[in-house]
Amino acid sequence: MASTANGGGGSSVPKRKPVFVKVDHLKPGTTGHTLTVKVVSANAVSQQKKSRNNSQLLGKGGGGQARIAECLVGDETGTILFTARNEQVDLMKPGTTVILRNAKIDMFKGSMRLAVDKWGRVEVTEPEKFVVKEDNNLSLVEYELVSVAEE
């Protein structure tokens, strides 16, 4: 009987163990990151989803209100702005340690922002011992899109 590479029997596909990355390893346009970070600050950004004519905002099915907060998060290697949406906003309290699963890098005005969409998760976890390196903010680095001409 041959042994399987995942070390276990059964027909279910084994879950990959998450590979935790550090903030200073994040690059533009990448996805699938799992990181443990501390929330340094969280600032609510008011945003309304507007329909074609604003009259539909009132009275219909409560809302159209999207809650968004820009949160500075980081670890011992650096910091980055994280865009928290809706229920994620409630978890992002300054001083809290969170695990961001399946996070991606969005570009906003030439700078990197970390985000977790519906395919990822934000989990509050036990407080970590590390001190956030606040003088290495990756969201302050501006990137320029350069198109490479093929010969």
Coordinates of N, CA, C and O in Angstrom, one line a residue:
M1 N 0.8 -1.2 0.0 CA 0.0 0.0 0.0 C 0.9 1.2 0.0 O 1.8 1.4 0.8
A2 N 0.7 2.1 -0.9 CA 1.5 3.3 -1.0 C 1.0 4.4 -0.1 O -0.2 4.6 0.1
S3 N 1.9 5.1 0.5 CA 1.4 6.2 1.4 C 1.2 7.5 0.6 O 1.9 7.7 -0.4
T4 N 0.3 8.3 1.1 CA 0.0 9.5 0.4 C 0.9 10.6 0.9 O 1.4 10.6 2.0
A5 N 1.1 11.6 0.1 CA 2.0 12.7 0.4 C 1.5 13.6 1.6 O 2.2 14.2 2.3
N6 N 0.2 13.6 1.7 CA -0.4 14.4 2.8 C -0.4 13.7 4.2 O -0.8 14.3 5.1
G7 N 0.1 12.5 4.2 CA 0.2 11.8 5.5 C -1.1 11.3 6.1 O -1.1 10.6 7.1
G8 N -2.2 11.5 5.4 CA -3.4 11.0 6.0 C -4.2 10.2 4.9 O -4.1 10.4 3.8
G9 N -5.1 9.4 5.4 CA -6.0 8.7 4.5 C -7.2 9.6 4.2 O -7.2 10.8 4.5
G10 N -8.2 9.0 3.6 CA -9.4 9.8 3.4 C -9.4 10.4 2.0 O -8.3 10.6 1.4
S11 N -10.6 10.8 1.6 CA -10.7 11.3 0.2 C -10.7 12.9 0.1 O -10.7 13.4 -0.9
S12 N -10.8 13.5 1.3 CA -10.9 15.0 1.3 C -9.5 15.6 0.9 O -8.5 15.1 1.3
V13 N -9.6 16.7 0.2 CA -8.4 17.4 -0.1 C -7.8 18.0 1.1 O -8.5 18.7 1.9
P14 N -6.5 17.8 1.4 CA -6.0 18.4 2.6 C -5.9 19.9 2.5 O -5.6 20.5 1.5
K15 N -6.2 20.5 3.7 CA -6.1 22.0 3.7 C -4.6 22.3 3.8 O -3.9 21.7 4.6
R16 N -4.2 23.3 3.0 CA -2.8 23.8 3.1 C -2.6 24.6 4.4 O -3.5 25.3 4.8
K17 N -1.5 24.4 5.0 CA -1.2 25.1 6.2 C -0.9 26.6 5.7 O -0.2 26.8 4.8
P18 N -1.5 27.6 6.4 CA -1.3 28.9 5.9 C 0.2 29.3 6.1 O 0.8 29.0 7.1
V19 N 0.7 30.0 5.2 CA 2.1 30.5 5.3 C 1.9 32.0 5.7 O 1.4 32.8 4.9
F20 N 2.4 32.3 6.9 CA 2.3 33.7 7.4 C 3.4 34.5 6.8 O 4.5 34.1 6.7
V21 N 3.0 35.7 6.2 CA 4.0 36.6 5.7 C 4.1 37.8 6.5 O 3.2 38.1 7.3
K22 N 5.2 38.5 6.4 CA 5.4 39.7 7.1 C 5.0 40.9 6.2 O 5.1 40.8 5.0
V23 N 4.7 42.0 6.9 CA 4.2 43.2 6.1 C 5.2 43.7 5.1 O 4.9 44.0 4.0
D24 N 6.5 43.6 5.4 CA 7.5 44.1 4.5 C 7.7 43.2 3.3 O 8.4 43.6 2.3
H25 N 7.1 42.1 3.2 CA 7.1 41.2 2.0 C 6.0 41.4 1.1 O 5.9 40.7 0.0
L26 N 5.0 42.3 1.4 CA 3.9 42.5 0.5 C 4.3 43.3 -0.7 O 5.1 44.2 -0.6
K27 N 3.7 42.9 -1.9 CA 4.0 43.5 -3.1 C 2.8 43.9 -3.9 O 1.7 43.2 -3.7
P28 N 2.8 44.9 -4.7 CA 1.6 45.3 -5.5 C 1.0 44.2 -6.3 O 1.8 43.4 -6.9
G29 N -0.3 44.1 -6.3 CA -1.0 43.1 -7.2 C -1.0 41.7 -6.7 O -1.3 40.8 -7.5
T30 N -0.6 41.4 -5.5 CA -0.5 40.1 -5.0 C -1.7 39.7 -4.1 O -2.4 40.6 -3.6
T31 N -2.0 38.4 -4.0 CA -3.2 38.0 -3.3 C -2.8 36.8 -2.4 O -1.8 36.2 -2.5
G32 N -3.8 36.4 -1.6 CA -3.7 35.1 -0.8 C -2.8 35.2 0.4 O -2.2 34.2 0.8
H33 N -2.6 36.4 0.9 CA -1.7 36.6 2.1 C -2.4 36.2 3.4 O -3.6 36.6 3.5
T34 N -1.7 35.6 4.3 CA -2.1 35.4 5.7 C -1.1 36.1 6.6 O 0.1 35.8 6.5
L35 N -1.6 37.1 7.4 CA -0.7 37.8 8.3 C -1.3 38.0 9.6 O -2.5 38.1 9.8
T36 N -0.4 38.1 10.6 CA -0.8 38.5 12.0 C -0.3 39.9 12.2 O 0.9 40.2 12.1
V37 N -1.3 40.8 12.4 CA -0.9 42.2 12.6 C -1.6 42.8 13.8 O -2.6 42.3 14.2
K38 N -1.1 43.9 14.3 CA -1.7 44.7 15.3 C -2.3 45.9 14.6 O -1.8 46.5 13.7
V39 N -3.5 46.3 15.1 CA -4.2 47.5 14.7 C -3.6 48.7 15.4 O -3.6 48.8 16.6
V40 N -3.0 49.7 14.6 CA -2.4 50.9 15.2 C -3.4 51.9 15.3 O -3.5 52.6 16.4
S41 N -4.2 52.2 14.3 CA -5.3 53.2 14.3 C -6.4 52.8 13.3 O -6.1 52.0 12.4
A42 N -7.6 53.3 13.6 CA -8.7 53.0 12.7 C -9.5 54.3 12.5 O -9.9 54.9 13.5
N43 N -9.7 54.7 11.3 CA -10.4 56.0 11.0 C -11.6 55.6 10.1 O -11.4 55.1 9.0
A44 N -12.8 55.9 10.6 CA -14.0 55.6 9.7 C -14.0 56.6 8.6 O -13.7 57.8 8.7
V45 N -14.4 56.0 7.4 CA -14.6 56.8 6.2 C -16.0 56.7 5.8 O -16.5 55.6 5.6
S46 N -16.8 57.8 5.8 CA -18.2 57.6 5.5 C -18.3 57.5 4.0 O -17.7 58.2 3.2
Q47 N -19.1 56.5 3.6 CA -19.3 56.3 2.2 C -20.7 55.8 2.0 O -21.2 54.9 2.7
Q48 N -21.4 56.3 1.0 CA -22.7 55.9 0.6 C -22.7 55.4 -0.8 O -22.1 55.9 -1.7
K49 N -23.4 54.3 -0.9 CA -23.6 53.8 -2.3 C -24.8 54.6 -2.9 O -25.9 54.5 -2.4
K50 N -24.5 55.3 -3.9 CA -25.5 56.1 -4.5 C -26.1 55.4 -5.8 O -25.4 54.8 -6.6
S51 N -27.4 55.5 -5.9 CA -28.0 55.0 -7.1 C -28.0 56.1 -8.1 O -27.6 57.2 -7.9
R52 N -28.5 55.8 -9.3 CA -28.5 56.8 -10.4 C -29.2 58.1 -10.0 O -28.7 59.1 -10.3
N53 N -30.3 58.0 -9.3 CA -30.9 59.2 -8.8 C -31.0 59.0 -7.3 O -31.5 58.0 -6.8
N54 N -30.6 60.0 -6.5 CA -30.5 59.9 -5.1 C -31.8 59.7 -4.4 O -31.8 59.3 -3.2
S55 N -32.9 59.9 -5.0 CA -34.2 59.7 -4.3 C -34.4 58.3 -3.9 O -35.1 58.0 -3.0
Q56 N -33.7 57.3 -4.5 CA -33.9 55.9 -4.2 C -33.2 55.5 -2.9 O -33.5 54.5 -2.4
L57 N -32.3 56.4 -2.4 CA -31.7 56.1 -1.2 C -32.6 56.0 0.0 O -32.4 55.3 1.0
L58 N -33.6 56.9 0.0 CA -34.6 57.0 1.1 C -35.7 56.0 1.0 O -36.2 55.7 -0.1
G59 N -36.0 55.4 2.1 CA -37.2 54.6 2.2 C -37.1 53.2 1.7 O -37.9 52.3 2.2
K60 N -36.2 52.8 0.9 CA -36.2 51.5 0.3 C -35.3 50.5 1.1 O -34.1 50.7 1.0
G61 N -35.9 49.5 1.7 CA -35.1 48.4 2.2 C -34.0 48.8 3.1 O -33.0 48.1 3.2
G62 N -34.0 49.9 3.8 CA -33.0 50.3 4.7 C -31.6 50.4 4.3 O -30.9 49.4 4.2
G63 N -31.2 51.5 3.9 CA -29.8 51.6 3.8 C -29.1 52.0 2.6 O -29.2 53.1 2.1
G64 N -28.3 51.1 2.0 CA -27.4 51.5 1.0 C -26.2 52.1 1.6 O -25.3 52.7 0.9
Q65 N -26.0 51.9 2.9 CA -24.8 52.5 3.6 C -23.7 51.4 3.7 O -23.9 50.4 4.3
A66 N -22.6 51.7 3.2 CA -21.4 50.9 3.3 C -20.5 51.5 4.4 O -20.1 52.6 4.2
R67 N -20.2 50.7 5.4 CA -19.2 51.2 6.4 C -17.8 50.9 6.0 O -17.5 49.7 5.7
I68 N -16.9 51.9 6.0 CA -15.6 51.6 5.6 C -14.7 52.4 6.6 O -15.0 53.5 7.0
A69 N -13.6 51.7 7.0 CA -12.6 52.3 7.8 C -11.2 52.1 7.3 O -10.9 51.0 6.8
E70 N -10.4 53.1 7.3 CA -9.0 52.9 6.9 C -8.2 52.7 8.2 O -8.2 53.5 9.1
C71 N -7.6 51.5 8.3 CA -6.9 51.1 9.5 C -5.4 50.9 9.2 O -5.0 50.3 8.3
L72 N -4.6 51.5 10.1 CA -3.1 51.3 10.0 C -2.8 50.1 10.8 O -3.1 50.0 12.0
V73 N -2.3 49.0 10.1 CA -2.0 47.8 10.8 C -0.5 47.5 10.5 O 0.1 48.0 9.5
G74 N 0.1 46.7 11.4 CA 1.5 46.4 11.1 C 2.0 45.3 12.0 O 1.3 44.8 12.9
D75 N 3.3 44.9 11.8 CA 4.0 43.9 12.6 C 5.4 44.5 12.8 O 5.6 45.7 12.6
E76 N 6.3 43.6 13.2 CA 7.6 44.1 13.6 C 8.5 44.5 12.4 O 9.6 45.1 12.5
T77 N 7.9 44.3 11.1 CA 8.7 44.7 9.9 C 8.2 46.0 9.3 O 8.9 46.6 8.5
G78 N 6.9 46.4 9.6 CA 6.4 47.6 9.0 C 4.9 47.7 9.1 O 4.3 46.9 9.8
T79 N 4.3 48.8 8.5 CA 2.9 49.0 8.6 C 2.3 49.2 7.1 O 3.0 49.4 6.2
I80 N 1.0 49.0 7.0 CA 0.3 49.2 5.8 C -1.2 49.6 6.1 O -1.7 49.2 7.2
L81 N -1.8 50.4 5.2 CA -3.2 50.7 5.4 C -4.1 49.5 5.0 O -3.9 48.9 4.0
F82 N -5.0 49.2 5.9 CA -5.9 48.1 5.7 C -7.3 48.7 5.5 O -7.7 49.5 6.3
T83 N -8.0 48.4 4.4 CA -9.4 48.9 4.2 C -10.4 47.9 4.8 O -10.6 46.8 4.2
A84 N -11.0 48.3 5.9 CA -12.0 47.4 6.6 C -13.4 47.8 6.1 O -13.7 49.0 5.9
R85 N -14.2 46.8 5.7 CA -15.5 47.0 5.2 C -16.6 46.4 6.1 O -16.4 45.2 6.6
N86 N -17.7 47.1 6.3 CA -18.8 46.7 7.0 C -18.5 46.0 8.4 O -18.0 46.7 9.2
E87 N -18.8 44.7 8.6 CA -18.6 44.1 9.9 C -17.1 44.0 10.3 O -16.8 43.9 11.4
Q88 N -16.2 44.1 9.3 CA -14.8 44.1 9.6 C -14.4 45.3 10.4 O -13.5 45.3 11.3
V89 N -15.1 46.4 10.2 CA -14.8 47.7 10.9 C -14.9 47.5 12.4 O -14.1 48.0 13.2
D90 N -15.9 46.7 12.9 CA -16.1 46.5 14.3 C -14.9 45.7 15.0 O -14.7 45.8 16.2
L91 N -14.2 44.9 14.2 CA -13.1 44.1 14.7 C -11.8 44.9 14.8 O -10.9 44.6 15.6
M92 N -11.7 46.0 14.0 CA -10.4 46.7 13.9 C -10.3 47.8 14.9 O -10.3 49.0 14.6
K93 N -10.1 47.4 16.2 CA -9.9 48.4 17.3 C -8.4 48.6 17.6 O -7.7 47.6 17.6
P94 N -8.0 49.8 17.7 CA -6.5 50.0 18.0 C -6.1 49.2 19.2 O -6.8 49.1 20.2
G95 N -4.9 48.5 19.0 CA -4.4 47.7 20.0 C -4.7 46.2 19.9 O -4.1 45.3 20.5
T96 N -5.7 45.9 19.0 CA -6.2 44.5 18.8 C -5.2 43.8 17.9 O -4.7 44.4 16.9
T97 N -4.9 42.6 18.1 CA -4.2 41.7 17.2 C -5.1 40.9 16.4 O -6.1 40.3 16.9
V98 N -5.0 41.0 15.1 CA -5.9 40.2 14.2 C -5.1 39.4 13.2 O -3.9 39.7 12.9
I99 N -5.7 38.3 12.8 CA -5.2 37.5 11.7 C -6.0 37.8 10.4 O -7.2 37.7 10.5
L100 N -5.3 38.2 9.4 CA -5.9 38.5 8.1 C -5.7 37.3 7.2 O -4.5 37.0 6.9
R101 N -6.7 36.6 6.8 CA -6.6 35.4 6.0 C -7.0 35.7 4.6 O -8.1 36.3 4.4
N102 N -6.3 35.3 3.6 CA -6.5 35.4 2.2 C -6.7 36.9 1.9 O -7.6 37.3 1.1
A103 N -5.8 37.7 2.4 CA -5.8 39.2 2.1 C -5.1 39.4 0.8 O -4.4 38.7 0.3
K104 N -5.5 40.6 0.2 CA -4.9 41.0 -1.1 C -4.5 42.4 -1.1 O -4.9 43.2 -0.2
I105 N -3.6 42.7 -2.0 CA -3.1 44.1 -2.1 C -3.9 44.8 -3.2 O -3.9 44.4 -4.4
D106 N -4.6 45.9 -2.9 CA -5.3 46.8 -3.8 C -4.4 48.0 -4.0 O -3.7 48.4 -3.1
M107 N -4.4 48.6 -5.2 CA -3.7 49.8 -5.4 C -4.7 51.0 -5.4 O -5.8 50.9 -6.0
F108 N -4.4 52.0 -4.7 CA -5.2 53.2 -4.5 C -4.4 54.4 -4.7 O -3.5 54.6 -3.9
K109 N -4.6 55.1 -5.8 CA -3.8 56.3 -6.1 C -2.3 56.0 -6.0 O -1.5 56.8 -5.4
G110 N -1.9 54.9 -6.6 CA -0.5 54.6 -6.7 C 0.1 54.0 -5.4 O 1.3 53.7 -5.4
S111 N -0.6 53.8 -4.4 CA -0.1 53.2 -3.2 C -0.8 51.9 -2.8 O -2.0 51.7 -3.1
M112 N -0.1 51.1 -2.0 CA -0.7 49.8 -1.6 C -1.7 49.9 -0.5 O -1.4 50.6 0.5
R113 N -2.8 49.1 -0.6 CA -3.7 49.0 0.5 C -4.0 47.5 0.7 O -4.1 46.8 -0.3
L114 N -4.1 47.1 1.9 CA -4.4 45.7 2.2 C -5.9 45.6 2.3 O -6.6 46.5 2.9
A115 N -6.5 44.5 1.8 CA -8.0 44.3 1.9 C -8.3 42.8 2.0 O -7.5 42.0 1.6
V116 N -9.4 42.5 2.7 CA -9.9 41.2 2.8 C -11.3 41.2 2.2 O -12.2 41.8 2.7
D117 N -11.5 40.5 1.1 CA -12.8 40.5 0.5 C -13.6 39.3 1.0 O -13.3 38.6 2.0
K118 N -14.7 38.9 0.3 CA -15.6 37.9 0.8 C -14.9 36.5 0.8 O -15.4 35.6 1.4
W119 N -13.8 36.3 0.1 CA -13.1 35.0 0.1 C -12.1 34.9 1.3 O -11.5 33.9 1.4
G120 N -11.9 36.0 2.1 CA -11.0 35.9 3.2 C -11.7 36.1 4.5 O -12.9 36.1 4.6
R121 N -10.9 36.2 5.6 CA -11.4 36.4 6.9 C -10.6 37.3 7.7 O -9.3 37.3 7.6
V122 N -11.2 38.0 8.6 CA -10.5 38.8 9.6 C -10.9 38.2 11.0 O -12.1 38.1 11.3
E123 N -9.9 37.7 11.7 CA -10.1 37.1 13.0 C -9.3 37.8 14.1 O -8.1 38.0 13.9
V124 N -10.0 38.1 15.2 CA -9.3 38.7 16.4 C -8.6 37.5 17.1 O -9.2 36.4 17.2
T125 N -7.3 37.7 17.5 CA -6.6 36.6 18.1 C -5.9 37.1 19.3 O -6.1 38.2 19.7
E126 N -5.2 36.2 20.0 CA -4.5 36.6 21.2 C -3.5 37.7 21.0 O -2.8 37.7 19.9
P127 N -3.3 38.6 21.9 CA -2.3 39.7 21.7 C -0.9 39.2 21.5 O -0.5 38.2 22.1
E128 N -0.3 39.7 20.5 CA 1.1 39.3 20.2 C 2.1 40.2 20.9 O 1.8 41.3 21.4
K129 N 3.3 39.7 21.1 CA 4.3 40.4 21.9 C 5.1 41.4 21.1 O 5.8 42.3 21.6
F130 N 5.1 41.3 19.7 CA 5.9 42.2 18.9 C 5.5 43.7 19.0 O 4.4 44.0 19.3
V131 N 6.5 44.5 18.7 CA 6.3 46.0 18.7 C 6.2 46.4 17.2 O 7.0 46.0 16.4
V132 N 5.1 47.1 16.8 CA 4.9 47.5 15.4 C 6.0 48.5 15.0 O 6.2 49.5 15.7
K133 N 6.6 48.2 13.9 CA 7.6 49.1 13.3 C 6.8 50.2 12.5 O 6.5 50.0 11.3
E134 N 6.6 51.3 13.1 CA 5.7 52.3 12.5 C 6.5 53.2 11.5 O 5.8 54.0 10.8
D135 N 7.8 53.2 11.5 CA 8.5 54.1 10.6 C 8.8 53.4 9.2 O 9.5 53.9 8.4
N136 N 8.1 52.3 8.9 CA 8.2 51.7 7.6 C 6.8 51.4 7.1 O 6.3 50.3 7.1
N137 N 6.1 52.5 6.7 CA 4.7 52.4 6.2 C 4.7 52.2 4.7 O 5.1 53.1 3.9
L138 N 4.4 51.0 4.3 CA 4.4 50.6 2.9 C 3.3 51.4 2.0 O 3.5 51.5 0.8
S139 N 2.3 51.9 2.7 CA 1.3 52.7 2.0 C 1.8 54.1 1.6 O 1.1 54.8 0.9
L140 N 2.9 54.5 2.1 CA 3.5 55.8 1.8 C 4.4 55.7 0.5 O 4.8 56.7 0.0
V141 N 4.7 54.4 0.1 CA 5.5 54.2 -1.1 C 4.6 54.4 -2.3 O 3.6 53.7 -2.4
E142 N 5.0 55.2 -3.2 CA 4.2 55.4 -4.4 C 4.7 54.5 -5.6 O 5.9 54.5 -5.8
Y143 N 3.8 53.8 -6.2 CA 4.2 53.0 -7.3 C 3.7 53.6 -8.6 O 2.6 54.3 -8.6
E144 N 4.4 53.4 -9.7 CA 4.0 53.9 -11.0 C 3.8 52.7 -11.9 O 4.7 51.9 -12.0
L145 N 2.7 52.7 -12.6 CA 2.5 51.6 -13.6 C 3.3 51.9 -14.8 O 3.1 52.9 -15.4
V146 N 4.2 50.9 -15.1 CA 5.0 51.1 -16.3 C 4.7 50.0 -17.3 O 4.8 48.8 -16.9
S147 N 4.3 50.4 -18.5 CA 4.0 49.3 -19.5 C 5.3 49.0 -20.2 O 6.1 49.9 -20.6
V148 N 5.6 47.7 -20.4 CA 6.8 47.3 -21.0 C 6.5 46.9 -22.5 O 5.6 46.1 -22.7
A149 N 7.1 47.6 -23.4 CA 6.9 47.3 -24.8 C 7.6 46.0 -25.2 O 8.7 45.8 -24.9
E150 N 6.8 45.2 -25.9 CA 7.4 43.9 -26.3 C 8.0 44.1 -27.7 O 7.4 44.8 -28.5
E151 N 9.1 43.5 -27.9 CA 9.8 43.7 -29.2 C 9.6 42.5 -30.1 O 9.4 41.4 -29.7

